[in-house]
Amino acid sequence: MKTQNENIVRHYQDGGLLERIDAGLRAAGLDPHAIRAADLTQVDEFHIGGREMTLRILAQMNIAAEDHILDIGCGIGGAARTLVRETGCTVTGIDLTPEYIDLAKELTTRCQMDQRLFFKIANACEMSFEDETFDGAITLHVAMNIEDRVALYDEAARVLKPGAILAIYDVMRTNDEALEYPAPWATSAATSFLKSPKEMRSLLDNARFDLIHEEDHGETARAFFQNISPDAAAAPPPLGVHVVMGAEAPLKIRNTMKNLNAGRMAPVIMIARKRS
Ligand SMILES: C[S@@+](CC[C@H](N)C(=O)[O-])C[C@H]1O[C@@H](n2cnc3c(N)ncnc32)[C@H](O)[C@@H]1O
């Protein structure tokens, strides 16, 4: 498991992401040290549909300003900042990748949002929080990397208060064909563990969650990747998820389009409530 997690970190961590984001901000006519969270909209949410999908998920969570929300696998903190901006809540984000946590902290400081946002390096399957700490949790495009889903959802249930919402947005399997790699979340099949919606329903039930809402976003995904396709006529914008994906972005995007068009996978939202 240790080697598997090291391989996951190796996939995401490339040492140059902050420089690329700063270059993109400058190219967009912005001073990287005088930004607001809204200036990062195109680049800081590393999931299909970006900010728009975070807002869609948020609308189903009923978060109050006094709530403390956990972002499991927070990446560089974009969704966490969105939650705080929209609701005034407090968010703690955890992630396996040290470079992402450094960036989450740096970008949050630059946006002057440190008071309600906290980030730490941690494994989603063994978090150090006390039982029943959080009023809700989100996890966006993370579980595709996690083999031990029983540990993941048991751990999420442990740290959530009874009745709290766990909002999941993950790419899920829709048939049994082999996927093409590299994908945005994995260099190879060795760190890719997609589940089907049916498997997910059973995993959540076993971890004491009631599934209260489910949405398939296969169409959203096809439109999203068509828009950022390296084969599109227009040059890519200075800021976008291609910046986060790094040098192999064109290949990862082409492979994702093949996987989506072949009906092998689709992103799905699942809103679940921890049983009281
Ligand atoms: C595709 S990114 C999504 C990041 C973020 N949720 C977002 O939507 O912008 C997947 C993230 O999951 C993190 N991750 C993968 N396995 C993890 C684990 N076991 N524990 C914590 N984070 C993990 C990776 O480090 C990476 O930041």
Tab-separated table of C-alpha atoms and ligand atoms in Angstrom:
chain	number	residue	atom	x	y	z
A	1	MET	CA	0.000	0.000	0.000
A	2	LYS	CA	2.922	2.336	0.793
A	3	THR	CA	4.348	1.868	-2.729
A	4	GLN	CA	0.900	2.346	-4.240
A	5	ASN	CA	0.472	5.666	-2.425
A	6	GLU	CA	3.981	6.721	-3.493
A	7	ASN	CA	3.010	5.986	-7.103
A	8	ILE	CA	-0.158	8.064	-6.714
A	9	VAL	CA	1.869	10.993	-5.365
A	10	ARG	CA	4.402	10.534	-8.203
A	11	HIS	CA	1.528	10.785	-10.711
A	12	TYR	CA	0.265	14.117	-9.344
A	13	GLN	CA	3.448	15.747	-8.047
A	14	ASP	CA	5.691	17.337	-10.673
A	15	GLY	CA	7.347	20.220	-8.818
A	16	GLY	CA	6.385	22.872	-11.348
A	17	LEU	CA	2.665	23.463	-10.878
A	18	LEU	CA	2.878	26.779	-9.012
A	19	GLU	CA	5.190	28.203	-11.693
A	20	ARG	CA	2.754	27.102	-14.425
A	21	ILE	CA	-0.232	28.624	-12.596
A	22	ASP	CA	1.672	31.875	-12.052
A	23	ALA	CA	2.646	31.956	-15.742
A	24	GLY	CA	-1.014	31.384	-16.677
A	25	LEU	CA	-2.186	34.161	-14.344
A	26	ARG	CA	0.364	36.575	-15.843
A	27	ALA	CA	-0.689	35.566	-19.369
A	28	ALA	CA	-4.286	36.326	-18.347
A	29	GLY	CA	-3.152	39.820	-17.319
A	30	LEU	CA	-3.218	39.176	-13.540
A	31	ASP	CA	-0.638	39.706	-10.796
A	32	PRO	CA	-0.221	36.228	-9.196
A	33	HIS	CA	0.286	37.843	-5.768
A	34	ALA	CA	-2.842	40.004	-5.946
A	35	ILE	CA	-5.540	37.471	-6.790
A	36	ARG	CA	-9.041	36.699	-5.585
A	37	ALA	CA	-10.375	33.129	-5.459
A	38	ALA	CA	-12.509	33.856	-8.543
A	39	ASP	CA	-9.325	34.450	-10.604
A	40	LEU	CA	-8.403	30.768	-10.123
A	41	THR	CA	-11.764	29.416	-11.325
A	42	GLN	CA	-10.381	27.855	-14.515
A	43	VAL	CA	-7.448	26.070	-12.876
A	44	ASP	CA	-7.928	25.136	-9.216
A	45	GLU	CA	-10.700	22.524	-9.437
A	46	PHE	CA	-9.278	19.310	-10.854
A	47	HIS	CA	-12.478	17.457	-11.674
A	48	ILE	CA	-14.764	17.245	-14.701
A	49	GLY	CA	-16.855	20.404	-15.032
A	50	GLY	CA	-14.731	22.329	-12.490
A	51	ARG	CA	-16.368	25.070	-10.419
A	52	GLU	CA	-19.794	24.577	-12.032
A	53	MET	CA	-19.982	21.015	-10.729
A	54	THR	CA	-18.800	22.037	-7.255
A	55	LEU	CA	-21.638	24.570	-7.094
A	56	ARG	CA	-24.086	21.912	-8.260
A	57	ILE	CA	-22.924	19.548	-5.493
A	58	LEU	CA	-22.912	22.310	-2.893
A	59	ALA	CA	-26.546	23.128	-3.694
A	60	GLN	CA	-27.453	19.619	-2.500
A	61	MET	CA	-25.616	19.829	0.835
A	62	ASN	CA	-27.435	22.535	2.814
A	63	ILE	CA	-24.219	23.856	4.430
A	64	ALA	CA	-24.527	26.507	7.182
A	65	ALA	CA	-21.926	29.156	8.057
A	66	GLU	CA	-21.174	27.461	11.397
A	67	ASP	CA	-20.493	24.060	9.765
A	68	HIS	CA	-17.064	22.450	9.554
A	69	ILE	CA	-16.735	20.539	6.266
A	70	LEU	CA	-14.049	18.020	5.311
A	71	ASP	CA	-12.679	17.945	1.744
A	72	ILE	CA	-11.244	14.446	1.279
A	73	GLY	CA	-8.495	14.609	-1.389
A	74	CYS	CA	-8.697	18.396	-1.707
A	75	GLY	CA	-6.000	18.807	-4.370
A	76	ILE	CA	-4.883	22.451	-4.553
A	77	GLY	CA	-7.932	23.600	-2.589
A	78	GLY	CA	-10.219	25.079	-5.246
A	79	ALA	CA	-13.421	23.334	-4.161
A	80	ALA	CA	-12.668	24.079	-0.497
A	81	ARG	CA	-12.304	27.794	-1.300
A	82	THR	CA	-15.567	27.674	-3.266
A	83	LEU	CA	-17.402	26.155	-0.285
A	84	VAL	CA	-16.085	28.869	2.050
A	85	ARG	CA	-16.862	31.694	-0.394
A	86	GLU	CA	-20.394	30.457	-1.009
A	87	THR	CA	-21.441	29.529	2.533
A	88	GLY	CA	-19.010	31.118	5.021
A	89	CYS	CA	-18.366	27.658	6.527
A	90	THR	CA	-14.987	26.341	7.687
A	91	VAL	CA	-13.235	23.681	5.580
A	92	THR	CA	-10.395	21.310	6.363
A	93	GLY	CA	-8.836	19.741	3.286
A	94	ILE	CA	-6.630	16.663	3.345
A	95	ASP	CA	-4.591	15.230	0.494
A	96	LEU	CA	-1.857	12.647	-0.079
A	97	THR	CA	0.213	14.852	-2.421
A	98	PRO	CA	2.552	17.270	-0.559
A	99	GLU	CA	2.945	19.650	-3.518
A	100	TYR	CA	-0.848	20.032	-3.734
A	101	ILE	CA	-1.165	20.788	-0.010
A	102	ASP	CA	1.640	23.381	-0.293
A	103	LEU	CA	-0.206	24.985	-3.217
A	104	ALA	CA	-3.576	24.825	-1.435
A	105	LYS	CA	-2.030	26.788	1.451
A	106	GLU	CA	-0.146	29.236	-0.800
A	107	LEU	CA	-3.126	30.036	-3.039
A	108	THR	CA	-5.455	30.353	-0.028
A	109	THR	CA	-3.037	32.814	1.607
A	110	ARG	CA	-2.800	34.823	-1.598
A	111	CYS	CA	-6.614	34.968	-1.736
A	112	GLN	CA	-6.633	36.071	1.946
A	113	MET	CA	-8.884	33.193	2.947
A	114	ASP	CA	-6.691	31.455	5.600
A	115	GLN	CA	-9.054	32.104	8.469
A	116	ARG	CA	-11.597	29.479	7.468
A	117	LEU	CA	-9.447	27.034	5.486
A	118	PHE	CA	-7.015	24.454	6.855
A	119	PHE	CA	-4.996	21.954	4.823
A	120	LYS	CA	-2.914	18.953	5.829
A	121	ILE	CA	-1.198	15.991	4.218
A	122	ALA	CA	-3.117	12.816	5.095
A	123	ASN	CA	-4.321	9.518	3.687
A	124	ALA	CA	-8.113	9.427	3.274
A	125	CYS	CA	-8.161	5.827	4.547
A	126	GLU	CA	-6.528	6.675	7.902
A	127	MET	CA	-7.253	10.210	9.004
A	128	SER	CA	-6.235	11.396	12.469
A	129	PHE	CA	-9.442	13.317	13.240
A	130	GLU	CA	-11.602	12.451	16.243
A	131	ASP	CA	-14.842	10.517	15.684
A	132	GLU	CA	-17.832	12.648	14.587
A	133	THR	CA	-15.788	15.830	13.965
A	134	PHE	CA	-17.364	17.093	10.727
A	135	ASP	CA	-20.814	18.387	9.723
A	136	GLY	CA	-20.341	17.231	6.126
A	137	ALA	CA	-17.739	16.080	3.618
A	138	ILE	CA	-17.019	16.299	-0.083
A	139	THR	CA	-14.734	14.078	-2.113
A	140	LEU	CA	-14.333	15.022	-5.774
A	141	HIS	CA	-12.489	12.738	-8.238
A	142	VAL	CA	-10.399	11.055	-5.535
A	143	ALA	CA	-11.655	7.505	-4.973
A	144	MET	CA	-10.542	6.446	-8.488
A	145	ASN	CA	-7.081	6.185	-6.861
A	146	ILE	CA	-8.217	4.270	-3.786
A	147	GLU	CA	-8.230	0.464	-3.824
A	148	ASP	CA	-9.495	-0.062	-0.281
A	149	ARG	CA	-12.921	1.523	-0.594
A	150	VAL	CA	-14.202	-0.221	2.544
A	151	ALA	CA	-11.526	1.626	4.556
A	152	LEU	CA	-12.274	4.909	2.731
A	153	TYR	CA	-16.022	4.985	3.393
A	154	ASP	CA	-15.706	3.515	6.922
A	155	GLU	CA	-13.236	6.295	7.715
A	156	ALA	CA	-15.524	8.942	6.199
A	157	ALA	CA	-18.426	7.603	8.299
A	158	ARG	CA	-16.267	7.613	11.431
A	159	VAL	CA	-15.293	11.308	11.187
A	160	LEU	CA	-18.777	12.543	10.183
A	161	LYS	CA	-21.517	13.394	12.655
A	162	PRO	CA	-24.730	11.314	12.464
A	163	GLY	CA	-27.006	12.713	9.745
A	164	ALA	CA	-24.120	14.477	7.956
A	165	ILE	CA	-23.889	14.494	4.155
A	166	LEU	CA	-21.047	12.871	2.215
A	167	ALA	CA	-21.016	14.294	-1.333
A	168	ILE	CA	-19.133	12.106	-3.793
A	169	TYR	CA	-18.252	13.013	-7.378
A	170	ASP	CA	-16.154	10.294	-8.993
A	171	VAL	CA	-15.522	8.718	-12.350
A	172	MET	CA	-17.231	5.309	-12.269
A	173	ARG	CA	-17.128	2.186	-14.483
A	174	THR	CA	-19.972	1.747	-16.932
A	175	ASN	CA	-18.701	-1.393	-18.682
A	176	ASP	CA	-15.890	-3.960	-18.256
A	177	GLU	CA	-13.610	-2.898	-21.144
A	178	ALA	CA	-10.015	-1.989	-20.300
A	179	LEU	CA	-9.388	1.755	-19.942
A	180	GLU	CA	-6.738	3.665	-21.884
A	181	TYR	CA	-3.913	5.276	-19.863
A	182	PRO	CA	-2.448	7.656	-18.907
A	183	ALA	CA	-5.668	9.161	-17.582
A	184	PRO	CA	-5.901	12.440	-15.640
A	185	TRP	CA	-5.958	10.493	-12.328
A	186	ALA	CA	-3.520	7.642	-13.063
A	187	THR	CA	-0.434	6.921	-15.126
A	188	SER	CA	-1.456	3.265	-15.494
A	189	ALA	CA	-3.986	0.697	-14.273
A	190	ALA	CA	-1.725	0.055	-11.241
A	191	THR	CA	-3.209	3.082	-9.390
A	192	SER	CA	-6.686	3.131	-10.925
A	193	PHE	CA	-9.596	1.472	-9.091
A	194	LEU	CA	-12.896	2.566	-10.590
A	195	LYS	CA	-16.115	1.097	-9.208
A	196	SER	CA	-19.495	0.850	-10.900
A	197	PRO	CA	-22.474	2.825	-9.505
A	198	LYS	CA	-23.926	-0.516	-8.365
A	199	GLU	CA	-20.772	-1.389	-6.406
A	200	MET	CA	-20.772	2.116	-4.938
A	201	ARG	CA	-24.348	1.807	-3.687
A	202	SER	CA	-23.446	-1.354	-1.822
A	203	LEU	CA	-20.184	0.110	-0.427
A	204	LEU	CA	-22.019	3.157	0.898
A	205	ASP	CA	-24.796	1.085	2.437
A	206	ASN	CA	-22.264	-1.145	4.208
A	207	ALA	CA	-20.499	1.953	5.570
A	208	ARG	CA	-23.768	3.238	7.174
A	209	PHE	CA	-24.700	5.763	4.479
A	210	ASP	CA	-28.148	6.168	2.895
A	211	LEU	CA	-27.879	7.212	-0.752
A	212	ILE	CA	-30.300	10.099	-1.198
A	213	HIS	CA	-29.430	11.306	-4.702
A	214	GLU	CA	-27.505	10.084	-7.766
A	215	GLU	CA	-26.680	11.880	-11.072
A	216	ASP	CA	-24.837	10.495	-14.104
A	217	HIS	CA	-22.705	13.154	-15.827
A	218	GLY	CA	-21.459	11.262	-18.896
A	219	GLU	CA	-22.834	13.993	-21.165
A	220	THR	CA	-21.288	16.763	-19.046
A	221	ALA	CA	-17.946	14.978	-19.353
A	222	ARG	CA	-18.088	14.574	-23.143
A	223	ALA	CA	-18.896	18.289	-23.567
A	224	PHE	CA	-16.197	19.306	-21.077
A	225	PHE	CA	-13.426	17.328	-22.804
A	226	GLN	CA	-14.601	18.318	-26.278
A	227	ASN	CA	-14.167	21.914	-25.151
A	228	ILE	CA	-10.586	21.441	-23.897
A	229	SER	CA	-9.543	18.943	-26.574
A	230	PRO	CA	-5.966	19.455	-27.824
A	231	ASP	CA	-7.428	18.783	-31.306
A	232	ALA	CA	-9.832	21.761	-31.094
A	233	ALA	CA	-9.177	24.601	-33.522
A	234	ALA	CA	-8.619	27.201	-30.778
A	235	ALA	CA	-5.364	27.261	-28.762
A	236	PRO	CA	-5.794	26.288	-25.076
A	237	PRO	CA	-6.464	29.231	-22.712
A	238	PRO	CA	-3.652	30.316	-20.329
A	239	LEU	CA	-5.463	28.683	-17.380
A	240	GLY	CA	-7.338	25.393	-17.412
A	241	VAL	CA	-7.129	21.814	-16.091
A	242	HIS	CA	-4.559	21.105	-18.817
A	243	VAL	CA	-2.155	23.262	-16.739
A	244	VAL	CA	-2.636	20.934	-13.734
A	245	MET	CA	-2.285	17.776	-15.852
A	246	GLY	CA	1.197	18.841	-16.989
A	247	ALA	CA	3.208	17.787	-20.025
A	248	GLU	CA	1.072	14.717	-20.805
A	249	ALA	CA	-2.201	16.706	-20.760
A	250	PRO	CA	-2.967	16.222	-24.494
A	251	LEU	CA	-2.569	12.430	-24.230
A	252	LYS	CA	-4.576	12.224	-20.991
A	253	ILE	CA	-7.395	14.275	-22.550
A	254	ARG	CA	-7.448	12.174	-25.744
A	255	ASN	CA	-7.519	8.934	-23.692
A	256	THR	CA	-10.341	10.289	-21.536
A	257	MET	CA	-12.387	11.112	-24.619
A	258	LYS	CA	-11.818	7.571	-25.952
A	259	ASN	CA	-12.855	6.048	-22.594
A	260	LEU	CA	-15.979	8.228	-22.412
A	261	ASN	CA	-16.995	7.709	-26.034
A	262	ALA	CA	-16.586	3.927	-25.699
A	263	GLY	CA	-19.002	3.984	-22.755
A	264	ARG	CA	-16.368	2.609	-20.363
A	265	MET	CA	-16.822	5.242	-17.647
A	266	ALA	CA	-18.799	8.319	-16.591
A	267	PRO	CA	-18.558	10.801	-13.727
A	268	VAL	CA	-21.357	10.325	-11.210
A	269	ILE	CA	-22.517	12.426	-8.246
A	270	MET	CA	-23.738	10.498	-5.193
A	271	ILE	CA	-25.137	12.370	-2.218
A	272	ALA	CA	-25.271	10.132	0.852
A	273	ARG	CA	-26.322	10.710	4.445
A	274	LYS	CA	-24.667	9.019	7.407
A	275	ARG	CA	-27.278	7.080	9.349
A	276	SER	CA	-28.154	8.424	12.795
B	1	LIG	C1	-7.966	14.423	-9.594
B	1	LIG	S1	-7.352	15.106	-8.118
B	1	LIG	C2	-8.798	15.925	-7.474
B	1	LIG	C3	-8.442	16.986	-6.473
B	1	LIG	C4	-9.607	17.777	-5.899
B	1	LIG	N1	-10.575	16.935	-5.238
B	1	LIG	C5	-10.283	18.602	-6.959
B	1	LIG	O1	-11.394	18.231	-7.358
B	1	LIG	O2	-9.698	19.586	-7.393
B	1	LIG	C6	-7.244	13.659	-7.073
B	1	LIG	C7	-6.609	13.956	-5.714
B	1	LIG	O3	-6.781	12.831	-4.843
B	1	LIG	C8	-5.661	12.760	-4.006
B	1	LIG	N2	-5.621	11.400	-3.431
B	1	LIG	C9	-5.520	10.214	-4.080
B	1	LIG	N3	-5.507	9.200	-3.193
B	1	LIG	C10	-5.609	9.768	-1.966
B	1	LIG	C11	-5.651	9.251	-0.629
B	1	LIG	N4	-5.559	7.932	-0.376
B	1	LIG	N5	-5.766	10.122	0.388
B	1	LIG	C12	-5.836	11.458	0.166
B	1	LIG	N6	-5.790	12.006	-1.056
B	1	LIG	C13	-5.685	11.180	-2.110
B	1	LIG	C14	-4.514	13.086	-4.949
B	1	LIG	O4	-3.352	13.439	-4.259
B	1	LIG	C15	-5.116	14.228	-5.766
B	1	LIG	O5	-4.873	15.465	-5.169
